[in-house]
PDB file of C-alpha atoms and ligand atoms in Angstrom:
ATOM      1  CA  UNK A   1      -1.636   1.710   0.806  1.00  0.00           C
ATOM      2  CA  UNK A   2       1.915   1.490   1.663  1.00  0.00           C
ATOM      3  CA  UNK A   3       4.190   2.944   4.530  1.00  0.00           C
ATOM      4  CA  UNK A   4       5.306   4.888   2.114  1.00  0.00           C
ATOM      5  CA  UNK A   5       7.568   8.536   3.409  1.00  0.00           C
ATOM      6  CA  UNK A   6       8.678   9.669   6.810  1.00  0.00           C
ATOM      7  CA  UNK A   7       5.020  11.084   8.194  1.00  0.00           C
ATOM      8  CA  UNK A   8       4.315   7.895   7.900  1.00  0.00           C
ATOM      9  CA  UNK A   9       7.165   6.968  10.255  1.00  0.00           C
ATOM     10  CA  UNK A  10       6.887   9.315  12.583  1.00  0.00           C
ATOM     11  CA  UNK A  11       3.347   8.550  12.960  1.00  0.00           C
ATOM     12  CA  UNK A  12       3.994   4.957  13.863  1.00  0.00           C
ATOM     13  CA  UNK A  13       6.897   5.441  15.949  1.00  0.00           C
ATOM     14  CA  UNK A  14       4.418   7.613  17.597  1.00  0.00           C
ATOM     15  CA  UNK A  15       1.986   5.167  17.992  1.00  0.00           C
ATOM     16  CA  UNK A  16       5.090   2.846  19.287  1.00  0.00           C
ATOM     17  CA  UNK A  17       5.516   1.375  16.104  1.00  0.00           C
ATOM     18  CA  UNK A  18       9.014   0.969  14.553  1.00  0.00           C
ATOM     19  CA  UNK A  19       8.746   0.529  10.675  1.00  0.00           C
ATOM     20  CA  UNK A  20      10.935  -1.390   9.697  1.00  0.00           C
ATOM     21  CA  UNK A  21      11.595  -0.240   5.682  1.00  0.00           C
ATOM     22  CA  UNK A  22      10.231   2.521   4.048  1.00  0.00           C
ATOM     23  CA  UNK A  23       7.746   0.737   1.378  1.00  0.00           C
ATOM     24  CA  UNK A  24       6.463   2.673  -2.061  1.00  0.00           C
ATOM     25  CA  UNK A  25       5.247   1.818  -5.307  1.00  0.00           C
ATOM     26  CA  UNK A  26       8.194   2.895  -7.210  1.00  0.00           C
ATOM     27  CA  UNK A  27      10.559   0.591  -5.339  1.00  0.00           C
ATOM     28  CA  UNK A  28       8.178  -2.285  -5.018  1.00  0.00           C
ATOM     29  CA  UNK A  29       7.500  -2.234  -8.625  1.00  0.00           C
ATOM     30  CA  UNK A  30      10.661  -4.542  -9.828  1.00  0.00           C
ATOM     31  CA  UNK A  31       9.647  -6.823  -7.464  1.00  0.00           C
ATOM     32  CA  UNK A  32       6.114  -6.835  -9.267  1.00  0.00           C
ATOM     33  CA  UNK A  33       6.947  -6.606 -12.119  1.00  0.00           C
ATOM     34  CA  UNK A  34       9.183 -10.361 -11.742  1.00  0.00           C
ATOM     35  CA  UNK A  35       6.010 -12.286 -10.146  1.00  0.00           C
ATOM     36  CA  UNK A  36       4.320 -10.768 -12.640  1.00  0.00           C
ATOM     37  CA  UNK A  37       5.879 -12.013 -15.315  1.00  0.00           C
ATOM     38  CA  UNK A  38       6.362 -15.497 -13.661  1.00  0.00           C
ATOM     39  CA  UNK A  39       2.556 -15.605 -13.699  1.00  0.00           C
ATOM     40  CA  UNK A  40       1.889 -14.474 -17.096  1.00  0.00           C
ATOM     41  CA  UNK A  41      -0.105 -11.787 -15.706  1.00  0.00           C
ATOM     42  CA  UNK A  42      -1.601  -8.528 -18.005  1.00  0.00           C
ATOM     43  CA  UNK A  43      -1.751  -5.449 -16.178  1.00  0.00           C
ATOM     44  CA  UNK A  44      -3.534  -2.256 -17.444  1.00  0.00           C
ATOM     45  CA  UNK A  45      -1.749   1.124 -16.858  1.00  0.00           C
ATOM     46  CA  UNK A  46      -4.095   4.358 -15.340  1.00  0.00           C
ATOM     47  CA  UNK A  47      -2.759   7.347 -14.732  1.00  0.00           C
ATOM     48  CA  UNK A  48      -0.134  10.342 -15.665  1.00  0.00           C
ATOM     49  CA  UNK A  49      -0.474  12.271 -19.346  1.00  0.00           C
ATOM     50  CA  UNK A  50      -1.047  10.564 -22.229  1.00  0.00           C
ATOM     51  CA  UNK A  51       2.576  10.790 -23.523  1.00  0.00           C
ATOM     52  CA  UNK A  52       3.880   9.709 -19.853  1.00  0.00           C
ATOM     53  CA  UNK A  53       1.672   6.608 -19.780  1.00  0.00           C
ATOM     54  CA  UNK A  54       2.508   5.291 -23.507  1.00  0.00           C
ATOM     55  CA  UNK A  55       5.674   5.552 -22.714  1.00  0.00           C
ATOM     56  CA  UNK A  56       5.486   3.494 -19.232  1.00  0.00           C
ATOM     57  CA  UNK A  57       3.642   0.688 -21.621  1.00  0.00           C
ATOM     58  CA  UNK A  58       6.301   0.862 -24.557  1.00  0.00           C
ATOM     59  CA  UNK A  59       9.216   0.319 -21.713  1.00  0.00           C
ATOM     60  CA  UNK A  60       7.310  -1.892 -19.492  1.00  0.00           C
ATOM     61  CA  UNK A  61       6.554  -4.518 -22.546  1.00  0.00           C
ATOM     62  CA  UNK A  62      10.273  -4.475 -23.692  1.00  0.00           C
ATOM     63  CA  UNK A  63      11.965  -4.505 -20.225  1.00  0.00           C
ATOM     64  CA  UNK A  64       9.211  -7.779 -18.992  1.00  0.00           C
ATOM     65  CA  UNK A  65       8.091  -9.132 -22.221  1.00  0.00           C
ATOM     66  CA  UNK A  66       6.350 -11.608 -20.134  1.00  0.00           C
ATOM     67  CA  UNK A  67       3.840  -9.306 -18.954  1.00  0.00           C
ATOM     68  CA  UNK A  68       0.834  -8.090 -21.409  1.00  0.00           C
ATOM     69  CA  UNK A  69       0.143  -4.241 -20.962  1.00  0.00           C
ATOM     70  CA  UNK A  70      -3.612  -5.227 -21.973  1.00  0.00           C
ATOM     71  CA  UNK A  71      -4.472  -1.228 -21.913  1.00  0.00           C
ATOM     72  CA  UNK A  72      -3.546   2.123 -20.503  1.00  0.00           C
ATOM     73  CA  UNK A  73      -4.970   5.372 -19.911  1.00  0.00           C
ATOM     74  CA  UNK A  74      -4.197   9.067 -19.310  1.00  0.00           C
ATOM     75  CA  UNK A  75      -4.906   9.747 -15.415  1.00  0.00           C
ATOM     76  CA  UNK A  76      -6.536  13.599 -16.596  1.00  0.00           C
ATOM     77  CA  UNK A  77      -9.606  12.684 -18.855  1.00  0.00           C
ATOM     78  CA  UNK A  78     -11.377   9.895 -15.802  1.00  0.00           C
ATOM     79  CA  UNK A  79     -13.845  11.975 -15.122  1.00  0.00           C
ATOM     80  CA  UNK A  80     -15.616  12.947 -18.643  1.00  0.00           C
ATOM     81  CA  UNK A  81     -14.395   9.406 -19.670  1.00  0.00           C
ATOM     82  CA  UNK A  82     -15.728   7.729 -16.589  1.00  0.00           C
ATOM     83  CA  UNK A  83     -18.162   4.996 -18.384  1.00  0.00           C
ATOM     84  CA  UNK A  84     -15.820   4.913 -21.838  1.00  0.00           C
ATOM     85  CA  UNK A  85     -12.685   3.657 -19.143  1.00  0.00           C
ATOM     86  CA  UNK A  86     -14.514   1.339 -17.552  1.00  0.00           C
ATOM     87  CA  UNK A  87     -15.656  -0.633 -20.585  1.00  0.00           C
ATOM     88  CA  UNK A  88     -12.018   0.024 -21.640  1.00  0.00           C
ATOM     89  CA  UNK A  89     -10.265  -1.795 -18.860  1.00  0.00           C
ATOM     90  CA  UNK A  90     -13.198  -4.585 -18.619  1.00  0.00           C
ATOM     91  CA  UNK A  91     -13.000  -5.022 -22.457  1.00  0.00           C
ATOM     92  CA  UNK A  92      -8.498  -5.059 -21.836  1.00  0.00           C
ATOM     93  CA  UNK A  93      -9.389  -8.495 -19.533  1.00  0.00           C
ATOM     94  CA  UNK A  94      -6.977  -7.063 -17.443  1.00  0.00           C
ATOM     95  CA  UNK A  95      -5.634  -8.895 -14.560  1.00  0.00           C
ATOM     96  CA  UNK A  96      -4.111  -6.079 -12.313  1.00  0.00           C
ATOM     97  CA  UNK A  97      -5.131  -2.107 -12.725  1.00  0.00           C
ATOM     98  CA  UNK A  98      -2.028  -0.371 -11.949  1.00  0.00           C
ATOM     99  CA  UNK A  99      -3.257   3.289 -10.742  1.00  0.00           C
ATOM    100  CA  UNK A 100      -1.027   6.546 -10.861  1.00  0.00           C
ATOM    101  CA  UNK A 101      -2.636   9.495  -9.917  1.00  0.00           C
ATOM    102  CA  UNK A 102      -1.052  10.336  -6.697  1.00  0.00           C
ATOM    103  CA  UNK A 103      -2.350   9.918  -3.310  1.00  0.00           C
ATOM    104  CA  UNK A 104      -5.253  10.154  -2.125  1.00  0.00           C
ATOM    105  CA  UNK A 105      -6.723  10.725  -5.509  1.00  0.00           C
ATOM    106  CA  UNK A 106      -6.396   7.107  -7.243  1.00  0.00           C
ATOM    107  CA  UNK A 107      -7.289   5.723  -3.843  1.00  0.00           C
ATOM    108  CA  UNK A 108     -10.520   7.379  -4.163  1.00  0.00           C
ATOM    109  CA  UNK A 109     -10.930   6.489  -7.874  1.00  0.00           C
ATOM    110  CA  UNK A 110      -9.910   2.667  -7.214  1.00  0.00           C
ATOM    111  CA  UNK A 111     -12.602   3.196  -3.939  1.00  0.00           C
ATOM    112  CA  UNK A 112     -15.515   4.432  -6.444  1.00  0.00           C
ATOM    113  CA  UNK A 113     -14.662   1.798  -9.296  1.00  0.00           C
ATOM    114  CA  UNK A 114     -13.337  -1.430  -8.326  1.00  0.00           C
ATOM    115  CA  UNK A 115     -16.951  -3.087  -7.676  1.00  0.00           C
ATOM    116  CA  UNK A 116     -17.510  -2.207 -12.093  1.00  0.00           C
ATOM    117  CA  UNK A 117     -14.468  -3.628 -12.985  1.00  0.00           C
ATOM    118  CA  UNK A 118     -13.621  -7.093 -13.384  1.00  0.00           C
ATOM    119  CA  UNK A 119      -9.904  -7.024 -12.291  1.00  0.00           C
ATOM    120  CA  UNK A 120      -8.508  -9.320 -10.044  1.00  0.00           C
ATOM    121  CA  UNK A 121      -6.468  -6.673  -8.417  1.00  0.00           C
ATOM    122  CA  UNK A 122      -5.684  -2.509  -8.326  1.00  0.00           C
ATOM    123  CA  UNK A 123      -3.137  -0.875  -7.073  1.00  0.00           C
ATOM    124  CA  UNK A 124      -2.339   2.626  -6.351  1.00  0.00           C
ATOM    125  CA  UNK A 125       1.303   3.725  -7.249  1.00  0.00           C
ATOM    126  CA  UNK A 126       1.362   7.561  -7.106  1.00  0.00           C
ATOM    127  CA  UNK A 127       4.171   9.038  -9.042  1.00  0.00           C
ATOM    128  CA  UNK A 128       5.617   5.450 -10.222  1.00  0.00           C
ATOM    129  CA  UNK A 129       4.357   6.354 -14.106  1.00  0.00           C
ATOM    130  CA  UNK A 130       6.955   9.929 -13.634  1.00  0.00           C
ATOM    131  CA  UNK A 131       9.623   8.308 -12.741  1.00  0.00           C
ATOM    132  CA  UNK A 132       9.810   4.298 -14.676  1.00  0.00           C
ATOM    133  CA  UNK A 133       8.981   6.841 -17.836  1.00  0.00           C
ATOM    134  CA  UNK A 134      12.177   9.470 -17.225  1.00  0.00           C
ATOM    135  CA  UNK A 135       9.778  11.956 -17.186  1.00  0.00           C
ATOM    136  CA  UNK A 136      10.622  13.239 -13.282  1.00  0.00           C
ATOM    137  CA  UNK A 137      14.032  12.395 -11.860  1.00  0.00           C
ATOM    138  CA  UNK A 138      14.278  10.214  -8.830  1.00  0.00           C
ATOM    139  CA  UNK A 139      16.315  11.281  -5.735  1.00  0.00           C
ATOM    140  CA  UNK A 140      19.884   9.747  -5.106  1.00  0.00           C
ATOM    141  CA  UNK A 141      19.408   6.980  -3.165  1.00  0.00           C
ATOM    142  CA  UNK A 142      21.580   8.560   0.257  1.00  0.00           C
ATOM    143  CA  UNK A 143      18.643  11.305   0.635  1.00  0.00           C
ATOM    144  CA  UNK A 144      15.839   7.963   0.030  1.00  0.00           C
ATOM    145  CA  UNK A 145      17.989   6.663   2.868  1.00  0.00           C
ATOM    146  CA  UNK A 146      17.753   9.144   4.782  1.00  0.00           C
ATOM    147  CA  UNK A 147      14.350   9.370   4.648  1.00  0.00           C
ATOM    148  CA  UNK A 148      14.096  12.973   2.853  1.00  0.00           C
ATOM    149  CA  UNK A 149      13.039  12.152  -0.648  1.00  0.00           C
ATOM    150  CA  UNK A 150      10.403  14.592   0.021  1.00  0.00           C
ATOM    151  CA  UNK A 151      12.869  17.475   0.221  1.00  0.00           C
ATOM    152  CA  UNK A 152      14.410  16.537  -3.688  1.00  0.00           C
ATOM    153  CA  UNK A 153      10.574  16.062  -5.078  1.00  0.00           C
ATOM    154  CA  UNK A 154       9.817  20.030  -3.827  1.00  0.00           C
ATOM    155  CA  UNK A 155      12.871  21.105  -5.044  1.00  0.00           C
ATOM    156  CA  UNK A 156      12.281  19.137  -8.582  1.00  0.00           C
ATOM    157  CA  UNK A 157       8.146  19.829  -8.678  1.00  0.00           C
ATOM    158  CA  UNK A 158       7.931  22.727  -5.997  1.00  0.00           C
ATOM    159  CA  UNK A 159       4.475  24.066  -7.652  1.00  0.00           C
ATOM    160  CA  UNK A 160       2.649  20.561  -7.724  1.00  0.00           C
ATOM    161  CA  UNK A 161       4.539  19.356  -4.757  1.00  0.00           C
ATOM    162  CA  UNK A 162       4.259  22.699  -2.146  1.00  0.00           C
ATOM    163  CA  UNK A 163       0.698  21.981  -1.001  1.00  0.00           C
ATOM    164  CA  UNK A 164       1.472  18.811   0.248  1.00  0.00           C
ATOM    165  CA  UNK A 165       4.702  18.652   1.737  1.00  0.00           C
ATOM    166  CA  UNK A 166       4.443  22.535   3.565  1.00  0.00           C
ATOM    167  CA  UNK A 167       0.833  22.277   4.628  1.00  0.00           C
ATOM    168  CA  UNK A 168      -0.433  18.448   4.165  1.00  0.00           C
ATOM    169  CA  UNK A 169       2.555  16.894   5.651  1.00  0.00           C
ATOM    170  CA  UNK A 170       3.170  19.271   8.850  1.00  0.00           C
ATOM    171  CA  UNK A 171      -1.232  18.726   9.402  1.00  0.00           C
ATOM    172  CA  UNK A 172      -1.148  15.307   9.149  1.00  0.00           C
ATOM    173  CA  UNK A 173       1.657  15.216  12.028  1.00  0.00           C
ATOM    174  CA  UNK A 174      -0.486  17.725  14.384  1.00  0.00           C
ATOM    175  CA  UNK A 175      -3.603  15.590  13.653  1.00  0.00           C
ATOM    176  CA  UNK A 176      -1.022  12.744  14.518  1.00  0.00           C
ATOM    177  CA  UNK A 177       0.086  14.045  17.868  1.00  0.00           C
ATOM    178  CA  UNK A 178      -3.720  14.656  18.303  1.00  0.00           C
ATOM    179  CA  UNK A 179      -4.620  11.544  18.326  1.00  0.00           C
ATOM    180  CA  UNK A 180      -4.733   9.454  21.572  1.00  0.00           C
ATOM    181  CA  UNK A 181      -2.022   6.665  21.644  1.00  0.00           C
ATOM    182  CA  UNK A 182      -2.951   3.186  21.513  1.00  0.00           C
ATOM    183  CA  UNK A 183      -2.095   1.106  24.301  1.00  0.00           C
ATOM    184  CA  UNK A 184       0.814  -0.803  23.695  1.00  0.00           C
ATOM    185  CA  UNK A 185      -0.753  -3.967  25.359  1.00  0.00           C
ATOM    186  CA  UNK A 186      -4.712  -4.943  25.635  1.00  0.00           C
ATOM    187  CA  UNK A 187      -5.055  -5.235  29.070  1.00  0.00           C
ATOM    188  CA  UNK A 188      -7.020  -8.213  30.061  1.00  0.00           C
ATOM    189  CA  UNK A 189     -10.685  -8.161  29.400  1.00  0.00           C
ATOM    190  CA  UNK A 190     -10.197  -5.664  26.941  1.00  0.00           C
ATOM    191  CA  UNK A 191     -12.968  -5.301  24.080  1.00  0.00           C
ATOM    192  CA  UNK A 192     -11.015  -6.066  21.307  1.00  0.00           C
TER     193      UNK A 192
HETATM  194  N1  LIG B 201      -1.985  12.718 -12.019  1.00  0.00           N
HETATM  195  C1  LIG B 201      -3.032  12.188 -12.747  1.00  0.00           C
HETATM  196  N2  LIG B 201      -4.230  12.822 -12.708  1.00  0.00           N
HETATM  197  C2  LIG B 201      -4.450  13.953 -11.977  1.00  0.00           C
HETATM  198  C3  LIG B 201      -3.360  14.463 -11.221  1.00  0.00           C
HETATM  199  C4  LIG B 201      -2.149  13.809 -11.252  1.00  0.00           C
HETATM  200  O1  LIG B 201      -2.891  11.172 -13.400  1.00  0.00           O
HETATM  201  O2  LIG B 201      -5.569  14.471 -11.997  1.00  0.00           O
HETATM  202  C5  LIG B 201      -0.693  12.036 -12.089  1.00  0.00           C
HETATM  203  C6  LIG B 201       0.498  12.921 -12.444  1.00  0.00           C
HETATM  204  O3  LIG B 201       0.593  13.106 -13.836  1.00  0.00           O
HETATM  205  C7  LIG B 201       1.644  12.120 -11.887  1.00  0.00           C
HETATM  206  C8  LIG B 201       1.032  11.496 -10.664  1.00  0.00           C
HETATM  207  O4  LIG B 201      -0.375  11.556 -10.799  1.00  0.00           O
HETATM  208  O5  LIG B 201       2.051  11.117 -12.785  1.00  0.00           O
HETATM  209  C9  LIG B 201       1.434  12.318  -9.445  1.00  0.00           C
HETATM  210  O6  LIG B 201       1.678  11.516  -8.508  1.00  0.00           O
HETATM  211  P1  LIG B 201       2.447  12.065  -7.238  1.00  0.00           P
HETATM  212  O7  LIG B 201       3.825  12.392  -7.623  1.00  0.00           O
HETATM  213  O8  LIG B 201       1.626  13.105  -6.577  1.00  0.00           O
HETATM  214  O9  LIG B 201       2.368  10.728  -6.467  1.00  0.00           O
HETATM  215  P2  LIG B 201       2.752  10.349  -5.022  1.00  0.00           P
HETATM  216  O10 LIG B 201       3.545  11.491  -4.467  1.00  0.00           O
HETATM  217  O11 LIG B 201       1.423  10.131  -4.391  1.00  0.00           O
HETATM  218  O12 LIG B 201       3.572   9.125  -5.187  1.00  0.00           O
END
């Protein structure tokens, strides 16, 4: 999971943590996709429509040649195709299951999976298929920066995207304020 959007921050400055960066699969995924690369490492892509997710593993094998897309599947057919994908991705020899699904859904898949597969690694990466494929526009980097992404990704994808950001987001932050603070400091002879 990453510390990925601002309920995220304002939960942990609530908590009287100060994040630092704002961390997400989309940004990260450069970064990956070099150490990847460096360690010859084949990756199998799950998640987004069919047409969305060939086109992440045409673009992904020209743009890092060094990387092997060893597989990838459509994120909509998992659950009649739950036994075929497993085989699938085992049979790939896939070293890193890349996940898009959106949160919390390919958390839960990766959580009901992972002990079938023989990956090293998986990785959730929500809308990161949309956007490397040009499918969904990303925001300008100034509202990123200012931490209101969210506001360009309703106004872009308001039917998929309403739920969550004008009823998840605003519970999440009352369950937040909710929730007891942690202590800044154990006091001595805490249980820890
Ligand atoms: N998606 C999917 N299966 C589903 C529902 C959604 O593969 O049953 C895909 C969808 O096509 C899109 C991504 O999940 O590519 C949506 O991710 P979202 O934008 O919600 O991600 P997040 O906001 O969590 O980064």
């Amino acid at each position: 999971m990453f510390a990925d959007g601002i309920g995220v921050k304002m939960a942990a400055r609530w908590q009287g943590l100060a994040l630092s960066e704002n961390v997400n699969g989309t940004d990260m995924f450069p970064l990956l996709c070099e150490q990847l690369e460096m360690n010859n490492t084949s990756v199998y892509l799950l998640g987004a429509t069919p047409c969305v997710v060939a086109k992440v593993a045409k673009r992904l094998g020209t743009q890092y040649p060094g990387i092997r897309v060893a597989g990838y599947s459509d994120g909509y057919s998992y659950s009649e195709r739950k036994n075929e994908l497993k085989s699938l991705i085992n049979q790939s020899k896939a070293d890193l299951l890349l996940v898009a699904m959106g949160a919390p859904r390919q958390e839960r898949w990766i959580d009901e999976n992972i002990r079938e597969l023989n990956i090293k690694a998986a990785m959730g990466v929500g809308g990161l298929f949309d956007f490397y494929s040009g499918e969904v526009p990303r925001a300008p980097v100034w509202l990123r920066e200012l931490s209101l992404e969210w506001i360009w990704r309703l106004a872009v994808q308001p039917r998929n995207k309403a739920k969550r950001y004008l009823i998840g987001n605003p519970l999440f932050l009352l369950r937040v304020v909710l929730t007891p603070r942690a202590p800044s400091k154990p006091s001595r002879g805490a249980i820890l």
